[in-house]
Amino acid sequence: MKSRILETARKEFAAGSLESVSIQKIADSLGYSKGTILKYYPTKILLLLAVKQQNLDAVAAELEAVRTQTADAELRLRRVMETYVAYWIANPDNFRSLYSMAGTVEDRRFPDGTYFGDTAVARRSLEIFVKTVREFLLSQDADPSPGLAPRLASALLSAAHGVIALPLGTPTMKQPDARTNGRLVIGAIVDAWTAKLRAARAEASWPRITLATFF
């Protein structure tokens, strides 16, 4: 029952915001009473956050599988990011409900005051990218400065989100295949990083690298 509730809620939140989505409409779509849904999710924000958590768990499982199957650190980084793009392209409602820009920051806070971005599931999802970037840097015999791997992971995620969001935000325009675009963008970034690291080997500061290494 909970899985059916979350699936229906995901579609509703993908099309609207916390304010516009109706628990009653979700109940009617499922043929349940409103009280049945409230028994599992006492507030609308808890239902929204449950949908977000399920979305992150699903994509994290796919990314961890790719990590396990790929021994080479550079190839692993490419595959993880390509899988991330492909997952959201194949599941647009999941992307819209998780990364909706509708509503406010307070729409992303649990009743105990914890923001969704500070939850264990959100941190675990982000850490997949951070450790994959860190492994790539270490495989190049570099010594990354504190905070560098998270910063580079953020840059990669920003690029990936652009690839995913462009076709979703421009549905009336004929866009090239987003998965191919993802490979082009991710490949260009990783190739550029590899070139920067190659050049950095000639510096006296090597193997220490900082954000400036990549400019």
JSON list of C-alpha atoms in Angstrom, two decimals, residues 76-210:
[
{"chain": "A", "resi": 76, "resn": "ARG", "atom": "CA", "xyz": [34.30, 4.50, -12.83]},
{"chain": "A", "resi": 77, "resn": "LEU", "atom": "CA", "xyz": [33.86, 8.28, -12.59]},
{"chain": "A", "resi": 78, "resn": "ARG", "atom": "CA", "xyz": [32.59, 8.47, -16.17]},
{"chain": "A", "resi": 79, "resn": "ARG", "atom": "CA", "xyz": [30.23, 5.52, -15.72]},
{"chain": "A", "resi": 80, "resn": "VAL", "atom": "CA", "xyz": [28.80, 6.79, -12.44]},
{"chain": "A", "resi": 81, "resn": "MET", "atom": "CA", "xyz": [27.99, 10.19, -13.93]},
{"chain": "A", "resi": 82, "resn": "GLU", "atom": "CA", "xyz": [26.62, 8.71, -17.17]},
{"chain": "A", "resi": 83, "resn": "THR", "atom": "CA", "xyz": [24.41, 6.35, -15.15]},
{"chain": "A", "resi": 84, "resn": "TYR", "atom": "CA", "xyz": [23.19, 9.27, -13.07]},
{"chain": "A", "resi": 85, "resn": "VAL", "atom": "CA", "xyz": [22.12, 11.17, -16.18]},
{"chain": "A", "resi": 86, "resn": "ALA", "atom": "CA", "xyz": [20.55, 8.10, -17.78]},
{"chain": "A", "resi": 87, "resn": "TYR", "atom": "CA", "xyz": [18.56, 7.26, -14.64]},
{"chain": "A", "resi": 88, "resn": "TRP", "atom": "CA", "xyz": [16.86, 10.65, -14.42]},
{"chain": "A", "resi": 89, "resn": "ILE", "atom": "CA", "xyz": [16.23, 10.83, -18.16]},
{"chain": "A", "resi": 90, "resn": "ALA", "atom": "CA", "xyz": [14.45, 7.47, -17.87]},
{"chain": "A", "resi": 91, "resn": "ASN", "atom": "CA", "xyz": [12.56, 8.59, -14.74]},
{"chain": "A", "resi": 92, "resn": "PRO", "atom": "CA", "xyz": [11.56, 12.24, -15.33]},
{"chain": "A", "resi": 93, "resn": "ASP", "atom": "CA", "xyz": [8.79, 12.26, -12.70]},
{"chain": "A", "resi": 94, "resn": "ASN", "atom": "CA", "xyz": [11.30, 11.13, -10.10]},
{"chain": "A", "resi": 95, "resn": "PHE", "atom": "CA", "xyz": [13.63, 13.97, -11.07]},
{"chain": "A", "resi": 96, "resn": "ARG", "atom": "CA", "xyz": [10.88, 16.58, -11.03]},
{"chain": "A", "resi": 97, "resn": "SER", "atom": "CA", "xyz": [9.58, 15.50, -7.62]},
{"chain": "A", "resi": 98, "resn": "LEU", "atom": "CA", "xyz": [13.06, 15.34, -6.08]},
{"chain": "A", "resi": 99, "resn": "TYR", "atom": "CA", "xyz": [14.52, 18.51, -7.55]},
{"chain": "A", "resi": 100, "resn": "SER", "atom": "CA", "xyz": [11.39, 20.63, -7.91]},
{"chain": "A", "resi": 101, "resn": "MET", "atom": "CA", "xyz": [12.10, 24.36, -7.71]},
{"chain": "A", "resi": 102, "resn": "ALA", "atom": "CA", "xyz": [8.52, 25.03, -6.60]},
{"chain": "A", "resi": 103, "resn": "GLY", "atom": "CA", "xyz": [7.80, 25.94, -3.00]},
{"chain": "A", "resi": 104, "resn": "THR", "atom": "CA", "xyz": [10.23, 27.23, -0.39]},
{"chain": "A", "resi": 105, "resn": "VAL", "atom": "CA", "xyz": [13.19, 26.00, 1.62]},
{"chain": "A", "resi": 106, "resn": "GLU", "atom": "CA", "xyz": [10.77, 25.30, 4.47]},
{"chain": "A", "resi": 107, "resn": "ASP", "atom": "CA", "xyz": [8.99, 22.78, 2.24]},
{"chain": "A", "resi": 108, "resn": "ARG", "atom": "CA", "xyz": [12.12, 20.67, 2.58]},
{"chain": "A", "resi": 109, "resn": "ARG", "atom": "CA", "xyz": [12.26, 20.53, 6.37]},
{"chain": "A", "resi": 110, "resn": "PHE", "atom": "CA", "xyz": [11.09, 17.71, 8.61]},
{"chain": "A", "resi": 111, "resn": "PRO", "atom": "CA", "xyz": [8.95, 18.49, 11.67]},
{"chain": "A", "resi": 112, "resn": "ASP", "atom": "CA", "xyz": [11.99, 18.00, 13.93]},
{"chain": "A", "resi": 113, "resn": "GLY", "atom": "CA", "xyz": [13.75, 20.87, 12.14]},
{"chain": "A", "resi": 114, "resn": "THR", "atom": "CA", "xyz": [16.06, 18.75, 9.96]},
{"chain": "A", "resi": 115, "resn": "TYR", "atom": "CA", "xyz": [16.30, 19.87, 6.35]},
{"chain": "A", "resi": 116, "resn": "PHE", "atom": "CA", "xyz": [16.10, 17.20, 3.68]},
{"chain": "A", "resi": 117, "resn": "GLY", "atom": "CA", "xyz": [19.59, 18.05, 2.45]},
{"chain": "A", "resi": 118, "resn": "ASP", "atom": "CA", "xyz": [20.97, 17.24, 5.91]},
{"chain": "A", "resi": 119, "resn": "THR", "atom": "CA", "xyz": [19.38, 13.79, 6.16]},
{"chain": "A", "resi": 120, "resn": "ALA", "atom": "CA", "xyz": [21.45, 10.61, 6.08]},
{"chain": "A", "resi": 121, "resn": "VAL", "atom": "CA", "xyz": [19.99, 9.53, 2.74]},
{"chain": "A", "resi": 122, "resn": "ALA", "atom": "CA", "xyz": [20.85, 12.87, 1.10]},
{"chain": "A", "resi": 123, "resn": "ARG", "atom": "CA", "xyz": [24.38, 12.86, 2.52]},
{"chain": "A", "resi": 124, "resn": "ARG", "atom": "CA", "xyz": [24.89, 9.24, 1.45]},
{"chain": "A", "resi": 125, "resn": "SER", "atom": "CA", "xyz": [23.82, 10.06, -2.10]},
{"chain": "A", "resi": 126, "resn": "LEU", "atom": "CA", "xyz": [26.22, 13.01, -2.33]},
{"chain": "A", "resi": 127, "resn": "GLU", "atom": "CA", "xyz": [29.06, 10.97, -0.83]},
{"chain": "A", "resi": 128, "resn": "ILE", "atom": "CA", "xyz": [28.85, 8.53, -3.75]},
{"chain": "A", "resi": 129, "resn": "PHE", "atom": "CA", "xyz": [30.01, 11.31, -6.07]},
{"chain": "A", "resi": 130, "resn": "VAL", "atom": "CA", "xyz": [32.57, 12.71, -3.64]},
{"chain": "A", "resi": 131, "resn": "LYS", "atom": "CA", "xyz": [34.30, 9.38, -3.08]},
{"chain": "A", "resi": 132, "resn": "THR", "atom": "CA", "xyz": [34.21, 8.58, -6.81]},
{"chain": "A", "resi": 133, "resn": "VAL", "atom": "CA", "xyz": [35.95, 11.88, -7.60]},
{"chain": "A", "resi": 134, "resn": "ARG", "atom": "CA", "xyz": [38.42, 11.36, -4.75]},
{"chain": "A", "resi": 135, "resn": "GLU", "atom": "CA", "xyz": [39.30, 7.89, -6.04]},
{"chain": "A", "resi": 136, "resn": "PHE", "atom": "CA", "xyz": [39.89, 9.35, -9.49]},
{"chain": "A", "resi": 137, "resn": "LEU", "atom": "CA", "xyz": [42.27, 11.99, -8.11]},
{"chain": "A", "resi": 138, "resn": "LEU", "atom": "CA", "xyz": [44.17, 9.45, -6.03]},
{"chain": "A", "resi": 139, "resn": "SER", "atom": "CA", "xyz": [44.47, 7.12, -9.02]},
{"chain": "A", "resi": 140, "resn": "GLN", "atom": "CA", "xyz": [46.38, 9.97, -10.73]},
{"chain": "A", "resi": 141, "resn": "ASP", "atom": "CA", "xyz": [48.86, 9.93, -7.80]},
{"chain": "A", "resi": 142, "resn": "ALA", "atom": "CA", "xyz": [47.62, 13.35, -6.69]},
{"chain": "A", "resi": 143, "resn": "ASP", "atom": "CA", "xyz": [47.25, 14.59, -3.12]},
{"chain": "A", "resi": 144, "resn": "PRO", "atom": "CA", "xyz": [43.99, 16.60, -3.13]},
{"chain": "A", "resi": 145, "resn": "SER", "atom": "CA", "xyz": [43.63, 19.45, -0.65]},
{"chain": "A", "resi": 146, "resn": "PRO", "atom": "CA", "xyz": [40.83, 19.21, 1.93]},
{"chain": "A", "resi": 147, "resn": "GLY", "atom": "CA", "xyz": [37.45, 19.90, 0.37]},
{"chain": "A", "resi": 148, "resn": "LEU", "atom": "CA", "xyz": [38.66, 19.55, -3.22]},
{"chain": "A", "resi": 149, "resn": "ALA", "atom": "CA", "xyz": [36.82, 16.30, -4.00]},
{"chain": "A", "resi": 150, "resn": "PRO", "atom": "CA", "xyz": [33.44, 17.67, -2.79]},
{"chain": "A", "resi": 151, "resn": "ARG", "atom": "CA", "xyz": [34.02, 20.87, -4.80]},
{"chain": "A", "resi": 152, "resn": "LEU", "atom": "CA", "xyz": [34.78, 18.99, -8.01]},
{"chain": "A", "resi": 153, "resn": "ALA", "atom": "CA", "xyz": [31.88, 16.61, -7.41]},
{"chain": "A", "resi": 154, "resn": "SER", "atom": "CA", "xyz": [29.58, 19.62, -7.10]},
{"chain": "A", "resi": 155, "resn": "ALA", "atom": "CA", "xyz": [30.84, 20.95, -10.44]},
{"chain": "A", "resi": 156, "resn": "LEU", "atom": "CA", "xyz": [30.19, 17.62, -12.14]},
{"chain": "A", "resi": 157, "resn": "LEU", "atom": "CA", "xyz": [26.72, 17.38, -10.65]},
{"chain": "A", "resi": 158, "resn": "SER", "atom": "CA", "xyz": [25.94, 20.92, -11.82]},
{"chain": "A", "resi": 159, "resn": "ALA", "atom": "CA", "xyz": [26.86, 19.95, -15.37]},
{"chain": "A", "resi": 160, "resn": "ALA", "atom": "CA", "xyz": [24.87, 16.71, -15.18]},
{"chain": "A", "resi": 161, "resn": "HIS", "atom": "CA", "xyz": [21.79, 18.51, -13.91]},
{"chain": "A", "resi": 162, "resn": "GLY", "atom": "CA", "xyz": [21.96, 20.91, -16.82]},
{"chain": "A", "resi": 163, "resn": "VAL", "atom": "CA", "xyz": [21.96, 17.98, -19.24]},
{"chain": "A", "resi": 164, "resn": "ILE", "atom": "CA", "xyz": [18.95, 16.45, -17.49]},
{"chain": "A", "resi": 165, "resn": "ALA", "atom": "CA", "xyz": [16.94, 19.61, -16.91]},
{"chain": "A", "resi": 166, "resn": "LEU", "atom": "CA", "xyz": [17.27, 21.17, -20.39]},
{"chain": "A", "resi": 167, "resn": "PRO", "atom": "CA", "xyz": [14.99, 18.71, -22.24]},
{"chain": "A", "resi": 168, "resn": "LEU", "atom": "CA", "xyz": [12.58, 18.57, -19.28]},
{"chain": "A", "resi": 169, "resn": "GLY", "atom": "CA", "xyz": [12.33, 22.35, -19.21]},
{"chain": "A", "resi": 170, "resn": "THR", "atom": "CA", "xyz": [11.94, 22.74, -22.98]},
{"chain": "A", "resi": 171, "resn": "PRO", "atom": "CA", "xyz": [9.45, 20.00, -23.93]},
{"chain": "A", "resi": 172, "resn": "THR", "atom": "CA", "xyz": [8.31, 21.79, -27.11]},
{"chain": "A", "resi": 173, "resn": "MET", "atom": "CA", "xyz": [11.83, 21.95, -28.53]},
{"chain": "A", "resi": 174, "resn": "LYS", "atom": "CA", "xyz": [13.47, 19.06, -30.35]},
{"chain": "A", "resi": 175, "resn": "GLN", "atom": "CA", "xyz": [16.59, 18.34, -28.32]},
{"chain": "A", "resi": 176, "resn": "PRO", "atom": "CA", "xyz": [19.41, 15.89, -29.12]},
{"chain": "A", "resi": 177, "resn": "ASP", "atom": "CA", "xyz": [19.51, 12.66, -27.13]},
{"chain": "A", "resi": 178, "resn": "ALA", "atom": "CA", "xyz": [20.23, 13.67, -23.54]},
{"chain": "A", "resi": 179, "resn": "ARG", "atom": "CA", "xyz": [22.23, 10.54, -22.75]},
{"chain": "A", "resi": 180, "resn": "THR", "atom": "CA", "xyz": [24.61, 11.31, -25.60]},
{"chain": "A", "resi": 181, "resn": "ASN", "atom": "CA", "xyz": [24.81, 14.93, -24.45]},
{"chain": "A", "resi": 182, "resn": "GLY", "atom": "CA", "xyz": [25.66, 13.62, -21.00]},
{"chain": "A", "resi": 183, "resn": "ARG", "atom": "CA", "xyz": [28.52, 11.54, -22.33]},
{"chain": "A", "resi": 184, "resn": "LEU", "atom": "CA", "xyz": [29.85, 14.54, -24.27]},
{"chain": "A", "resi": 185, "resn": "VAL", "atom": "CA", "xyz": [29.70, 16.90, -21.28]},
{"chain": "A", "resi": 186, "resn": "ILE", "atom": "CA", "xyz": [31.02, 14.44, -18.71]},
{"chain": "A", "resi": 187, "resn": "GLY", "atom": "CA", "xyz": [33.73, 13.22, -21.07]},
{"chain": "A", "resi": 188, "resn": "ALA", "atom": "CA", "xyz": [34.87, 16.77, -21.79]},
{"chain": "A", "resi": 189, "resn": "ILE", "atom": "CA", "xyz": [35.12, 17.60, -18.09]},
{"chain": "A", "resi": 190, "resn": "VAL", "atom": "CA", "xyz": [36.98, 14.44, -17.09]},
{"chain": "A", "resi": 191, "resn": "ASP", "atom": "CA", "xyz": [39.33, 14.78, -20.08]},
{"chain": "A", "resi": 192, "resn": "ALA", "atom": "CA", "xyz": [40.04, 18.39, -19.08]},
{"chain": "A", "resi": 193, "resn": "TRP", "atom": "CA", "xyz": [40.72, 17.36, -15.49]},
{"chain": "A", "resi": 194, "resn": "THR", "atom": "CA", "xyz": [43.08, 14.63, -16.66]},
{"chain": "A", "resi": 195, "resn": "ALA", "atom": "CA", "xyz": [44.97, 17.15, -18.81]},
{"chain": "A", "resi": 196, "resn": "LYS", "atom": "CA", "xyz": [45.22, 19.60, -15.91]},
{"chain": "A", "resi": 197, "resn": "LEU", "atom": "CA", "xyz": [46.58, 16.87, -13.65]},
{"chain": "A", "resi": 198, "resn": "ARG", "atom": "CA", "xyz": [49.11, 15.88, -16.30]},
{"chain": "A", "resi": 199, "resn": "ALA", "atom": "CA", "xyz": [50.34, 19.47, -16.47]},
{"chain": "A", "resi": 200, "resn": "ALA", "atom": "CA", "xyz": [50.42, 19.75, -12.68]},
{"chain": "A", "resi": 201, "resn": "ARG", "atom": "CA", "xyz": [52.99, 16.95, -12.47]},
{"chain": "A", "resi": 202, "resn": "ALA", "atom": "CA", "xyz": [55.59, 19.42, -13.70]},
{"chain": "A", "resi": 203, "resn": "GLU", "atom": "CA", "xyz": [54.90, 21.82, -10.81]},
{"chain": "A", "resi": 204, "resn": "ALA", "atom": "CA", "xyz": [57.06, 21.95, -7.69]},
{"chain": "A", "resi": 205, "resn": "SER", "atom": "CA", "xyz": [53.95, 21.57, -5.54]},
{"chain": "A", "resi": 206, "resn": "TRP", "atom": "CA", "xyz": [53.07, 18.16, -7.03]},
{"chain": "A", "resi": 207, "resn": "PRO", "atom": "CA", "xyz": [51.49, 15.89, -5.86]},
{"chain": "A", "resi": 208, "resn": "ARG", "atom": "CA", "xyz": [49.55, 18.49, -3.86]},
{"chain": "A", "resi": 209, "resn": "ILE", "atom": "CA", "xyz": [46.63, 19.83, -5.88]},
{"chain": "A", "resi": 210, "resn": "THR", "atom": "CA", "xyz": [44.04, 22.49, -5.12]}
]
